[in-house]
Short mmCIF file of C-alpha atoms in Angstrom, two decimals:
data_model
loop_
_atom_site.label_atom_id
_atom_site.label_comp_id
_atom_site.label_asym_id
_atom_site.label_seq_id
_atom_site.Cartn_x
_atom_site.Cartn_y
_atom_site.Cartn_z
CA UNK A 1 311.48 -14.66 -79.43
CA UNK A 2 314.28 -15.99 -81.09
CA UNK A 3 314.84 -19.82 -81.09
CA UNK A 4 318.38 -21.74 -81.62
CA UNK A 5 318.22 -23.70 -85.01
CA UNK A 6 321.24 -26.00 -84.34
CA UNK A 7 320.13 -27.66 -81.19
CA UNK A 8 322.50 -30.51 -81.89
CA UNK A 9 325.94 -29.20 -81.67
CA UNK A 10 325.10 -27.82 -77.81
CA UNK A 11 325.02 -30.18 -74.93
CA UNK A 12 325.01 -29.05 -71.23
CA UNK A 13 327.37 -30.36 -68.27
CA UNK A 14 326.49 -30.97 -65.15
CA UNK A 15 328.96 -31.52 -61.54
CA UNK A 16 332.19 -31.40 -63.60
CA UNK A 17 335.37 -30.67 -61.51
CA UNK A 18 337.79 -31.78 -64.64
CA UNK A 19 337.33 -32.81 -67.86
CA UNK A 20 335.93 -34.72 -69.15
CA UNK A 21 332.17 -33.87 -67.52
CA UNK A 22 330.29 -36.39 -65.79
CA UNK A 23 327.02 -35.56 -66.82
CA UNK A 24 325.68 -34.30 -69.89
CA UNK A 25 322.30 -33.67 -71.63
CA UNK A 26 321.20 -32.48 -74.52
CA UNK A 27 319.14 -29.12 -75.55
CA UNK A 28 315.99 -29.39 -76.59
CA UNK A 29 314.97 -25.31 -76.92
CA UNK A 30 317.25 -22.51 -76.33
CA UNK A 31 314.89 -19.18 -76.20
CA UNK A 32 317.82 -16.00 -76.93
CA UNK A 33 315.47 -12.80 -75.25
CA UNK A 34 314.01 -11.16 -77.91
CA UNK A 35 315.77 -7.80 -77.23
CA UNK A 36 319.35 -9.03 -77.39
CA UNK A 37 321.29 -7.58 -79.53
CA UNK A 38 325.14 -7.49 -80.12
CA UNK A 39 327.23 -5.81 -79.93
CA UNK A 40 326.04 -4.09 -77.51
CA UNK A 41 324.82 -7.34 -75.06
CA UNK A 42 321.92 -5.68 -73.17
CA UNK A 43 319.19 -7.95 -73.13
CA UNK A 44 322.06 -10.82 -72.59
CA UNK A 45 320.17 -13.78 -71.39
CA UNK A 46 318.57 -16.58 -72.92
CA UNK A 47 316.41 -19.98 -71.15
CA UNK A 48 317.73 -23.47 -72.03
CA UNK A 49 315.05 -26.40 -71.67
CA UNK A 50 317.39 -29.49 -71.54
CA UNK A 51 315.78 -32.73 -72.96
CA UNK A 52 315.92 -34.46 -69.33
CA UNK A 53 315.78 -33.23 -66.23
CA UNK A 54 319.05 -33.27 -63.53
CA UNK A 55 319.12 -35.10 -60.59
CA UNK A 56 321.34 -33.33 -58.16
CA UNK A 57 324.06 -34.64 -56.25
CA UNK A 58 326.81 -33.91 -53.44
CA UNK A 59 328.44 -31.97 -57.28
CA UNK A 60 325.11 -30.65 -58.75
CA UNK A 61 323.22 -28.23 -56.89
CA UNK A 62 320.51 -25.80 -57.71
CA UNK A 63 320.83 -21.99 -57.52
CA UNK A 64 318.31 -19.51 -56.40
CA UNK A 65 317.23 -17.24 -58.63
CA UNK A 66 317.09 -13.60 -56.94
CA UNK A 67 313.32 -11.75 -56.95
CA UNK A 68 313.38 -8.66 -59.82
CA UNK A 69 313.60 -6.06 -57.46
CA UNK A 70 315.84 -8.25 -55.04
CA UNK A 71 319.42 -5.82 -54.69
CA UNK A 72 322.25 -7.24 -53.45
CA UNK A 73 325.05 -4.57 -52.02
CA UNK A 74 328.17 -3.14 -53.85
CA UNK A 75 331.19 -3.87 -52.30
CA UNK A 76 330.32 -7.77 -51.68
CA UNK A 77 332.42 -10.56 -52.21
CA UNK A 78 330.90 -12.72 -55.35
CA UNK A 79 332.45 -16.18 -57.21
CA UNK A 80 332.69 -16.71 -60.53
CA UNK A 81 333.73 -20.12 -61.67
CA UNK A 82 334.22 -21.16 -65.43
CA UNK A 83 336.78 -23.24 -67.98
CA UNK A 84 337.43 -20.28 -69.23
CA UNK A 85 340.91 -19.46 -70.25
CA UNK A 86 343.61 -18.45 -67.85
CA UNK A 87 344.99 -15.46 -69.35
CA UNK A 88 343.61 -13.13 -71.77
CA UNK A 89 343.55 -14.98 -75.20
CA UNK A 90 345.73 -18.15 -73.12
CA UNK A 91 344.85 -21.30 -72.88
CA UNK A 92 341.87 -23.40 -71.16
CA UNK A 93 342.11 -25.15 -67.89
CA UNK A 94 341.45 -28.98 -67.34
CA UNK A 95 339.80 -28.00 -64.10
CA UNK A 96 336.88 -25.62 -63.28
CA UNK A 97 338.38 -22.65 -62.01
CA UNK A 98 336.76 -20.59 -59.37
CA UNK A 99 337.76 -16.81 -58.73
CA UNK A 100 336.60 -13.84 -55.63
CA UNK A 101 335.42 -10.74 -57.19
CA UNK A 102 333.77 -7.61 -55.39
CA UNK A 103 330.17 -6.36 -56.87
CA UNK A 104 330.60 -2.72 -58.13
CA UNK A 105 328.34 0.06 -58.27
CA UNK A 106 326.98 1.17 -61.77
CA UNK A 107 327.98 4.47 -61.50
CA UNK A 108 331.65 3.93 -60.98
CA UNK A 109 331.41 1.04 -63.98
CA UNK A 110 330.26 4.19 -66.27
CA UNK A 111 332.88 6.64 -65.53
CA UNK A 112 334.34 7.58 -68.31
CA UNK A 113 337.65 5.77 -67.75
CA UNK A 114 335.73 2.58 -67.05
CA UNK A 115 333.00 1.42 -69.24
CA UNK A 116 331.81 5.41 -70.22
CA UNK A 117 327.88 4.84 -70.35
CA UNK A 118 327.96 1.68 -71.59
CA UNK A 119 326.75 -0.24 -68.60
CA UNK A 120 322.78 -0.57 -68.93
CA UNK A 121 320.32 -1.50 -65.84
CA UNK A 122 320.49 -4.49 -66.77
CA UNK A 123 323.78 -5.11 -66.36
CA UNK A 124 326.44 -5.01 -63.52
CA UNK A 125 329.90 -5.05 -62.97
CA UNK A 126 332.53 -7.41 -60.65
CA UNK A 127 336.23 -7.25 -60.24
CA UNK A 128 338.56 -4.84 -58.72
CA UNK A 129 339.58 -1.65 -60.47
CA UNK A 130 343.00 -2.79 -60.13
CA UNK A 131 342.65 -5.91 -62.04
CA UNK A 132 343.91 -9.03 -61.31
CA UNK A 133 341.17 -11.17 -61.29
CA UNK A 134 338.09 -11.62 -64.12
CA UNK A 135 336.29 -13.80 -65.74
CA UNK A 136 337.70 -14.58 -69.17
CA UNK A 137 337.37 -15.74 -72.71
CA UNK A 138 335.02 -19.10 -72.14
CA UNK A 139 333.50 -18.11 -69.45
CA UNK A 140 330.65 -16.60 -70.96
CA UNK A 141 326.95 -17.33 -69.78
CA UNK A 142 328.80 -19.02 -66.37
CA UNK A 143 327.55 -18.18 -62.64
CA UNK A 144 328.03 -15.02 -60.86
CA UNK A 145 326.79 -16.31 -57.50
CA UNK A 146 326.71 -14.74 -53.59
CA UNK A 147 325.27 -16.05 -50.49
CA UNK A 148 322.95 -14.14 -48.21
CA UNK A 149 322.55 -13.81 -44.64
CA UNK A 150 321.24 -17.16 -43.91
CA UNK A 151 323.98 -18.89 -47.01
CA UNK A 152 321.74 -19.50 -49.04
CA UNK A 153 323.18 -18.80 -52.27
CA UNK A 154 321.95 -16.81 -55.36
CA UNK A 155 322.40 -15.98 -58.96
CA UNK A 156 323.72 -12.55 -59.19
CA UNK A 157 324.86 -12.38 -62.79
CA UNK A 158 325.69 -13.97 -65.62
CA UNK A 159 329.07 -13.96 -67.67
CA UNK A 160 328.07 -11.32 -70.35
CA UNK A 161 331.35 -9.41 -71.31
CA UNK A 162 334.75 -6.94 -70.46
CA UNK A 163 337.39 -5.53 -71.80
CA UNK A 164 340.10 -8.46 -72.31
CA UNK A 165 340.57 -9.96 -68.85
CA UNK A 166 341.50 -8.60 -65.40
CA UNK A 167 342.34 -5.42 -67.06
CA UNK A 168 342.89 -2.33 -64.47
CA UNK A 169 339.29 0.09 -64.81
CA UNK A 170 337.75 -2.93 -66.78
CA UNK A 171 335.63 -5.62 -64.39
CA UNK A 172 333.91 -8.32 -65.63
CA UNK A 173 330.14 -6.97 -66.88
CA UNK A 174 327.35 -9.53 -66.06
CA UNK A 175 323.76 -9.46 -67.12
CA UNK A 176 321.62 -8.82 -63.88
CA UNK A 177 319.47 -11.44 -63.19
CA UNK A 178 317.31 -8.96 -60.57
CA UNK A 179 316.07 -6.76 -62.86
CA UNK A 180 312.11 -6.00 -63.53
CA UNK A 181 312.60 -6.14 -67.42
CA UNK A 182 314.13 -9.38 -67.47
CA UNK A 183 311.15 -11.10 -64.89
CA UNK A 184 308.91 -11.66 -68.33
CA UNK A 185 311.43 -13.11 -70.37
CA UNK A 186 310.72 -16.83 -68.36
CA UNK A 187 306.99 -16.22 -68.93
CA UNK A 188 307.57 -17.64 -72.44
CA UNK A 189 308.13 -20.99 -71.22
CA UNK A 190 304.39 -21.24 -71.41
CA UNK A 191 303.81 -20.19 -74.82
#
C-alpha cells in the first residue's frame, strides 16, 4: 500500500459547473493500489478518504460502483466529463466539459495499429477509431459513467491514459472499475 505524503496541496471539488468550485474538502488519506506502476498504468486506481463527508445536492450525486464481474457491452454510448484541456496540449476550459464516447472491445484496442498489447484486463478503451472526441490532458482520474436498463447510472472507468487526444486508432484507455483484481483493493479501508 502506498500512501500520499503531501496531503495538503490536494483538495477535492464537489457540484462545480464553472470555476471556481462550490464545494471543496480536503484529503485526509489517498491509498495509490499497491501494484501501480508507471509507465505502464495497470493497476491505475487509488481510494481518497476526504476529511468530511458530502452532502449531495440537485449538483452532487453519487455513482454506483459496478459488481467485479458486472460487464457492460461494447458498442455503448458512455460520458466522460472533465476540465481537461480542449485540444491536445490547448488550453483548459472555465466550464466542465462533458463528451459521448462508444465502449470498445479489448481486442480491437490491442491490434497492432491501436494500442498493440498494451491494453491489460484491467483496462478498457472509449472513443471512436476515427477520433474526434477523447478525454484529454486534465482529465485524468475523471468519470467514465453509463446508465443501465432501469438509468441508473454506473462507474465504468476511470480517466487512466491515450495517445494525445482524439487521435484516429487511439481512444481514451480507462482503468476498469469491474474487474475481480481490483474488488480487494477497497478492503484496505479497514486496515
Amino acid at each position: 500500500m502506498h500512501t500520499q505524503n503531501f496531503l495538503f496541496q490536494w483538495t477535492a471539488t464537489f457540484g462545480a459547473l464553472l470555476k471556481p468550485p462550490t464545494l471543496k474538502r480536503s484529503i485526509k488519506t489517498i491509498i495509490i493500489h499497491e501494484m501501480y506502476r508507471y509507465p505502464e498504468h495497470d493497476y491505475d486506481i487509488a481510494l481518497v478518504k476526504l476529511s468530511k463527508q458530502v452532502e449531495f445536492t440537485s449538483n452532487i450525486h453519487r455513482v454506483c460502483l459496478p459488481e467485479p464481474s458486472q460487464t457492460f457491452p461494447y458498442n455503448i454510448y458512455a460520458v466522460i466529463t472533465g476540465w481537461g484541456a480542449l485540444t491536445n496540449d490547448g488550453p483548459t476550459p472555465n466550464a466542465l466539459q462533458e463528451a459521448t464516447v462508444k465502449l470498445i472491445d479489448s481486442n480491437t484496442c490491442n491490434k497492432k495499429e491501436v494500442y498493440d498489447g498494451d491494453i491489460t484486463p484491467r483496462m478498457l478503451c472509449a472513443g471512436y477509431l476515427e477520433g474526434g472526441v477523447d478525454a484529454c490532458q486534465g482529465d485524468s482520474g475523471g468519470p467514465l459513467v453509463t446508465p443501465d436498463s432501469r438509468l441508473m447510472w454506473y462507474l465504468v472507468g476511470i480517466v487512466s491514459w491515450g495517445d494525445e487526444c482524439a487521435k484516429p486508432n487511439k481512444p481514451g484507455v480507462y482503468t476498469r472499475t469491474a474487474s475481480e483484481t481490483l474488488d480487494t483493493h477497497p478492503a484496505q479501508w479497514s486496515s
